[in-house]
Coordinates of C-alpha atoms and ligand atoms in Angstrom, one line a residue:
M550 CA 228.2 -118.7 115.8
L551 CA 224.5 -119.4 115.5
S552 CA 222.6 -118.3 118.6
Y553 CA 219.0 -117.7 117.3
Q554 CA 216.5 -120.4 118.1
H555 CA 213.0 -119.9 116.6
A556 CA 211.4 -121.9 119.5
Y557 CA 211.5 -118.8 121.6
H558 CA 209.3 -117.0 119.0
A559 CA 207.1 -119.7 117.5
G560 CA 203.6 -118.5 116.8
N561 CA 204.3 -114.8 117.3
F562 CA 202.7 -112.1 115.1
A563 CA 205.6 -112.4 112.6
D564 CA 205.1 -116.1 112.2
V565 CA 201.3 -115.6 111.7
H566 CA 202.1 -112.9 109.1
K567 CA 204.6 -115.0 107.2
H568 CA 202.8 -118.3 107.3
L569 CA 199.4 -116.9 106.5
I570 CA 200.7 -115.1 103.4
M571 CA 202.6 -118.3 102.5
F572 CA 199.4 -120.2 102.8
I573 CA 197.6 -117.7 100.4
V574 CA 200.5 -117.9 97.9
L575 CA 200.6 -121.7 97.9
R576 CA 196.8 -121.9 97.5
S577 CA 197.1 -119.7 94.5
L578 CA 200.0 -121.7 93.0
L579 CA 198.1 -125.0 93.4
R580 CA 195.4 -123.8 91.0
K581 CA 197.7 -124.9 88.1
E582 CA 198.8 -128.5 87.7
S583 CA 202.4 -128.2 86.7
P584 CA 204.9 -129.4 89.3
I585 CA 206.6 -127.1 91.7
T586 CA 209.9 -127.2 93.5
Y587 CA 209.8 -125.5 96.9
I588 CA 212.9 -124.3 98.7
D589 CA 212.9 -123.2 102.3
T590 CA 216.4 -121.7 102.9
H591 CA 216.1 -121.4 106.7
A592 CA 213.7 -124.1 107.9
G593 CA 214.1 -124.2 111.7
R594 CA 212.8 -127.2 113.6
G595 CA 209.6 -127.5 111.6
F596 CA 207.2 -128.0 114.6
Y597 CA 207.0 -126.4 118.0
S598 CA 205.3 -127.3 121.2
L599 CA 203.9 -124.2 122.9
S600 CA 204.3 -125.8 126.4
E601 CA 208.1 -126.1 126.1
P602 CA 210.2 -123.8 128.3
E603 CA 211.4 -121.8 125.2
S604 CA 207.9 -120.9 124.2
Q605 CA 206.8 -120.3 127.8
K606 CA 209.8 -117.9 128.5
L607 CA 208.5 -115.1 126.3
K608 CA 205.0 -116.3 125.5
E609 CA 205.1 -114.4 122.2
Y610 CA 202.3 -116.6 120.8
E611 CA 199.9 -114.9 123.1
K612 CA 200.2 -111.7 121.0
G613 CA 200.3 -113.6 117.7
V614 CA 198.4 -116.8 116.9
L615 CA 196.4 -117.0 120.1
P616 CA 194.0 -114.0 119.5
L617 CA 193.3 -115.4 116.0
W618 CA 192.8 -118.9 117.4
R619 CA 190.2 -117.5 119.9
E620 CA 188.2 -116.1 116.9
R621 CA 188.3 -119.4 114.9
A622 CA 184.7 -120.4 115.6
A623 CA 183.5 -117.2 113.7
L624 CA 186.2 -117.5 111.0
I625 CA 186.3 -121.2 110.0
G626 CA 183.7 -122.1 107.4
N627 CA 183.1 -118.4 106.7
E628 CA 183.5 -118.4 102.9
R629 CA 182.4 -114.8 102.5
S630 CA 185.1 -112.8 100.7
D631 CA 188.8 -113.1 101.6
E632 CA 188.0 -113.6 105.3
G633 CA 187.5 -117.2 104.3
L634 CA 191.3 -117.5 103.7
L635 CA 192.0 -116.7 107.4
G636 CA 189.3 -119.3 108.3
E637 CA 191.0 -121.9 106.0
W638 CA 194.4 -121.2 107.5
L639 CA 193.0 -121.6 111.0
G640 CA 191.4 -124.9 109.9
E641 CA 194.9 -126.1 108.8
L642 CA 196.2 -125.0 112.2
S643 CA 193.6 -127.1 113.9
R644 CA 194.9 -130.2 112.1
A645 CA 198.3 -129.5 113.5
Q646 CA 197.0 -129.8 117.1
S647 CA 197.1 -133.0 119.2
A648 CA 193.9 -135.0 119.9
N649 CA 192.0 -132.2 121.6
A650 CA 191.9 -129.6 118.8
R651 CA 190.1 -127.1 120.9
Q652 CA 193.4 -126.2 122.7
L653 CA 196.2 -124.6 120.9
T654 CA 199.1 -126.7 122.0
H655 CA 201.4 -126.6 119.0
Y656 CA 202.5 -124.2 116.3
P657 CA 203.9 -125.5 113.0
G658 CA 206.9 -123.9 111.2
S659 CA 207.4 -123.3 107.6
P660 CA 208.4 -126.9 106.7
W661 CA 205.0 -128.1 107.9
W662 CA 203.1 -125.4 106.1
L663 CA 205.0 -126.2 102.9
A664 CA 204.6 -130.0 103.3
Q665 CA 200.8 -129.5 103.5
A666 CA 200.8 -128.1 100.0
L667 CA 203.0 -130.8 98.6
R668 CA 201.6 -133.0 95.8
H669 CA 203.2 -136.3 94.6
E670 CA 205.0 -134.6 91.7
D671 CA 206.3 -131.6 93.7
K672 CA 209.6 -131.4 95.6
L673 CA 210.5 -129.7 98.9
H674 CA 214.1 -128.8 99.9
L675 CA 214.7 -127.7 103.5
F676 CA 218.0 -126.1 104.5
E677 CA 219.0 -125.7 108.2
L678 CA 222.5 -124.9 109.5
H679 CA 222.1 -125.2 113.3
P680 CA 223.0 -128.7 114.4
G681 CA 220.4 -128.6 117.3
E682 CA 217.6 -127.5 115.0
Q683 CA 218.6 -130.0 112.4
R684 CA 218.1 -132.8 114.9
Y685 CA 214.5 -131.7 115.5
L686 CA 213.9 -131.3 111.8
E687 CA 215.2 -134.8 111.0
A688 CA 212.7 -136.2 113.5
Q689 CA 209.7 -134.6 111.8
P690 CA 207.5 -137.0 109.9
L691 CA 207.5 -135.5 106.4
P692 CA 206.6 -137.0 103.0
P693 CA 209.2 -138.8 100.9
N694 CA 209.5 -136.0 98.4
V695 CA 211.0 -133.8 101.1
R696 CA 214.8 -133.5 101.3
R697 CA 216.6 -132.0 104.4
H698 CA 220.0 -130.4 103.8
P699 CA 222.2 -129.6 106.8
E700 CA 224.0 -126.7 105.2
D701 CA 223.9 -123.0 104.4
G702 CA 220.6 -122.1 102.8
L703 CA 221.5 -119.2 100.5
S704 CA 224.5 -121.1 98.9
G705 CA 222.3 -124.2 98.8
L706 CA 219.6 -122.3 96.9
R707 CA 222.1 -121.0 94.4
R708 CA 223.5 -124.4 93.8
M709 CA 220.0 -125.9 93.1
L710 CA 219.3 -123.4 90.2
P711 CA 217.8 -124.0 87.7
V712 CA 215.4 -126.6 89.1
A713 CA 214.0 -129.5 87.1
T714 CA 210.3 -128.6 87.6
P715 CA 208.5 -125.9 85.5
R716 CA 207.8 -123.8 88.6
L717 CA 209.8 -122.7 91.7
C718 CA 208.6 -121.2 95.0
V719 CA 211.2 -120.1 97.6
L720 CA 210.9 -118.9 101.2
I721 CA 214.0 -117.0 102.5
D722 CA 213.6 -116.5 106.2
P723 CA 216.9 -115.8 108.0
S724 CA 217.3 -114.7 111.6
Y725 CA 219.3 -111.5 110.5
E726 CA 221.8 -111.9 113.3
R727 CA 224.4 -110.2 111.2
K728 CA 224.0 -106.9 109.3
Q729 CA 225.4 -108.4 106.1
D730 CA 222.5 -110.9 106.1
Y731 CA 220.3 -108.1 104.5
T732 CA 222.7 -107.6 101.6
E733 CA 223.4 -111.3 101.1
V734 CA 219.7 -111.9 100.8
A735 CA 219.4 -109.1 98.3
E736 CA 222.3 -110.5 96.2
T737 CA 220.8 -114.0 96.3
L738 CA 217.4 -112.6 95.2
A739 CA 219.1 -110.9 92.2
F740 CA 220.9 -114.1 91.3
L741 CA 217.7 -116.1 91.7
S742 CA 215.7 -113.8 89.4
R743 CA 218.4 -114.1 86.7
K744 CA 218.4 -118.0 86.9
A745 CA 214.7 -118.5 87.4
R746 CA 212.9 -115.4 86.1
H747 CA 209.3 -116.5 87.1
A748 CA 210.1 -117.9 90.5
V749 CA 207.7 -116.8 93.2
V750 CA 209.9 -115.8 96.2
M751 CA 208.9 -114.8 99.7
V752 CA 211.5 -113.0 101.8
W753 CA 210.8 -112.3 105.4
Y754 CA 212.4 -109.3 107.1
P755 CA 212.1 -107.7 110.6
L756 CA 210.9 -104.1 111.1
L757 CA 213.4 -102.7 113.7
P758 CA 213.8 -99.1 115.0
T759 CA 217.2 -99.1 113.2
G760 CA 215.4 -99.5 109.8
K761 CA 218.1 -102.1 108.6
H762 CA 215.5 -103.7 106.3
R763 CA 216.1 -100.7 104.0
L764 CA 219.4 -102.2 103.1
L765 CA 217.6 -105.2 101.6
L766 CA 214.8 -103.2 99.9
D767 CA 217.2 -100.6 98.4
E768 CA 219.6 -103.2 97.1
V769 CA 216.9 -105.2 95.2
K770 CA 215.6 -102.0 93.7
Q771 CA 219.1 -101.0 92.6
A772 CA 219.7 -104.5 91.1
G773 CA 216.8 -103.8 88.7
L774 CA 214.4 -106.4 90.0
R775 CA 210.7 -105.9 89.1
K776 CA 207.4 -107.1 90.4
L777 CA 208.2 -106.7 94.1
W778 CA 205.3 -106.3 96.5
C779 CA 205.7 -105.7 100.2
S780 CA 203.4 -106.6 103.1
E781 CA 204.2 -105.0 106.4
L782 CA 202.4 -105.8 109.7
R783 CA 203.2 -103.5 112.6
L784 CA 202.3 -104.5 116.1
H785 CA 202.9 -101.0 117.5
T786 CA 204.4 -97.7 116.3
P787 CA 208.2 -97.7 116.0
G788 CA 210.3 -96.2 118.8
Q789 CA 208.0 -97.2 121.7
E790 CA 209.9 -100.3 122.5
H791 CA 213.2 -101.7 121.6
G792 CA 213.4 -104.7 119.3
M793 CA 211.1 -105.7 116.5
Y794 CA 207.9 -103.7 116.1
G795 CA 206.8 -105.2 112.9
S796 CA 207.1 -108.0 110.3
G797 CA 207.8 -107.5 106.6
L798 CA 207.4 -109.9 103.7
L799 CA 208.8 -109.1 100.3
L800 CA 207.1 -111.0 97.5
L801 CA 208.8 -111.4 94.1
N802 CA 206.4 -112.2 91.3
P803 CA 203.2 -112.5 93.4
P804 CA 200.5 -114.4 91.5
W805 CA 197.9 -112.1 90.0
G806 CA 195.3 -110.7 92.4
L807 CA 197.2 -111.7 95.5
D808 CA 197.9 -108.2 96.7
R809 CA 194.2 -107.6 97.2
Q810 CA 193.6 -111.0 98.8
I811 CA 196.4 -110.4 101.3
E812 CA 195.3 -106.9 102.1
N813 CA 191.7 -108.0 102.9
T814 CA 192.9 -111.0 105.0
M815 CA 195.4 -108.9 106.9
Q816 CA 192.7 -106.3 107.8
R817 CA 190.9 -109.1 109.6
V818 CA 194.1 -110.2 111.3
V819 CA 194.7 -106.6 112.4
A820 CA 191.2 -106.5 113.9
C821 CA 191.9 -109.7 115.9
L822 CA 195.3 -108.5 117.1
G823 CA 193.8 -105.2 118.3
G824 CA 195.8 -102.4 120.0
E825 CA 197.9 -100.5 117.5
A826 CA 198.2 -103.3 115.0
H827 CA 198.4 -102.0 111.4
H828 CA 198.9 -103.5 108.0
K829 CA 200.3 -101.9 104.9
G830 CA 200.7 -103.5 101.5
Y831 CA 202.5 -101.7 98.7
W832 CA 204.3 -102.2 95.4
W833 CA 208.0 -101.6 96.1
V834 CA 208.8 -102.0 92.4
K835 CA 205.9 -102.7 89.9
E836 CA 206.4 -103.9 86.3
Ligands
LIG920 N1 211.4 -120.6 108.5 C1 211.2 -121.0 109.8 C2 209.7 -121.0 110.1 O1 209.0 -120.1 109.5 O2 209.2 -121.8 110.8 C3 211.9 -120.2 110.8 C4 213.3 -120.0 110.6 S1 214.2 -119.1 111.8 C5 213.7 -117.4 111.5 C6 215.8 -119.0 111.0 C7 216.5 -120.4 111.0 O3 217.7 -120.3 110.2 C8 217.1 -120.8 112.4 O4 216.6 -122.1 112.7 C9 218.6 -120.9 112.2 O5 219.2 -121.9 112.9 C10 218.7 -121.1 110.7 N2 219.9 -120.6 110.1 C11 220.8 -119.6 110.5 N3 221.8 -119.4 109.6 C12 221.5 -120.3 108.6 C13 222.1 -120.5 107.3 N4 223.2 -119.8 106.9 N5 221.6 -121.4 106.5 C14 220.5 -122.2 106.9 N6 219.9 -122.0 108.1 C15 220.4 -121.0 108.9

């Protein structure tokens, strides 16, 4: 049974971490002309109103996107070094707001961020299994080269390989409601790297006191995968609270130089989030 609904968490620090890195990855991929297929295996609704009861219940965006949004005047248009990337991302976020862009009223999900990068010759496939979430996703105004699939994302991804375009970029962002989700993601990643050796893949994982994400990281290492870089954003030190204390993103085949760009950008994010926020980037497996 699917119980997770992303609307309760939209715009939290994990969303910022994931979507900001995704934005940096896409920006780098768009430097080349050859067409790209994007696959989002767990798409969610696509777009969230922060005034809805779900968002208002936990108000997680207040410790995620909101502190960055408040700094946007200083960050947008600042082209100095990699800080400019955070400013560019906030500029995109402004475009997602309703008429009065000075107020943060909405937070876009991964389908929206991916659709922003879409060129005429690219394709975007969105998988979502929850019937309620599918209905919202169906209602999103997305370009004609986007296809929505109401089915399981990991088996859908396997079925689509190899893709017809020269390049492939995948986001795997499950809710990890079941322990086996970690190993299923690792197996899918191993399969994917055999079928599409140069695919750029982003896998999100939660940092929990139980350390379950090690199942995923250990299995991809054992499977012999190479060029795996991890970015981990912690909101506080583990053990102080129950639940998720940090957000992880595993990058397979990150474009050259991206590790440094992400490091520099995340240092700025950490400064905005304040408190005990901390970022660590590291090669899990190098060449
Ligand atoms: N990627 C989204 C974003 O960044 O805006 C958030 C996705 S949310 C963490 C996970 C989503 O996966 C939920 O909407 C859930 O309904 C959906 N889901 C759960 N199991 C799934 C499956 N087997 N295949 C596809 N989607 C699934």
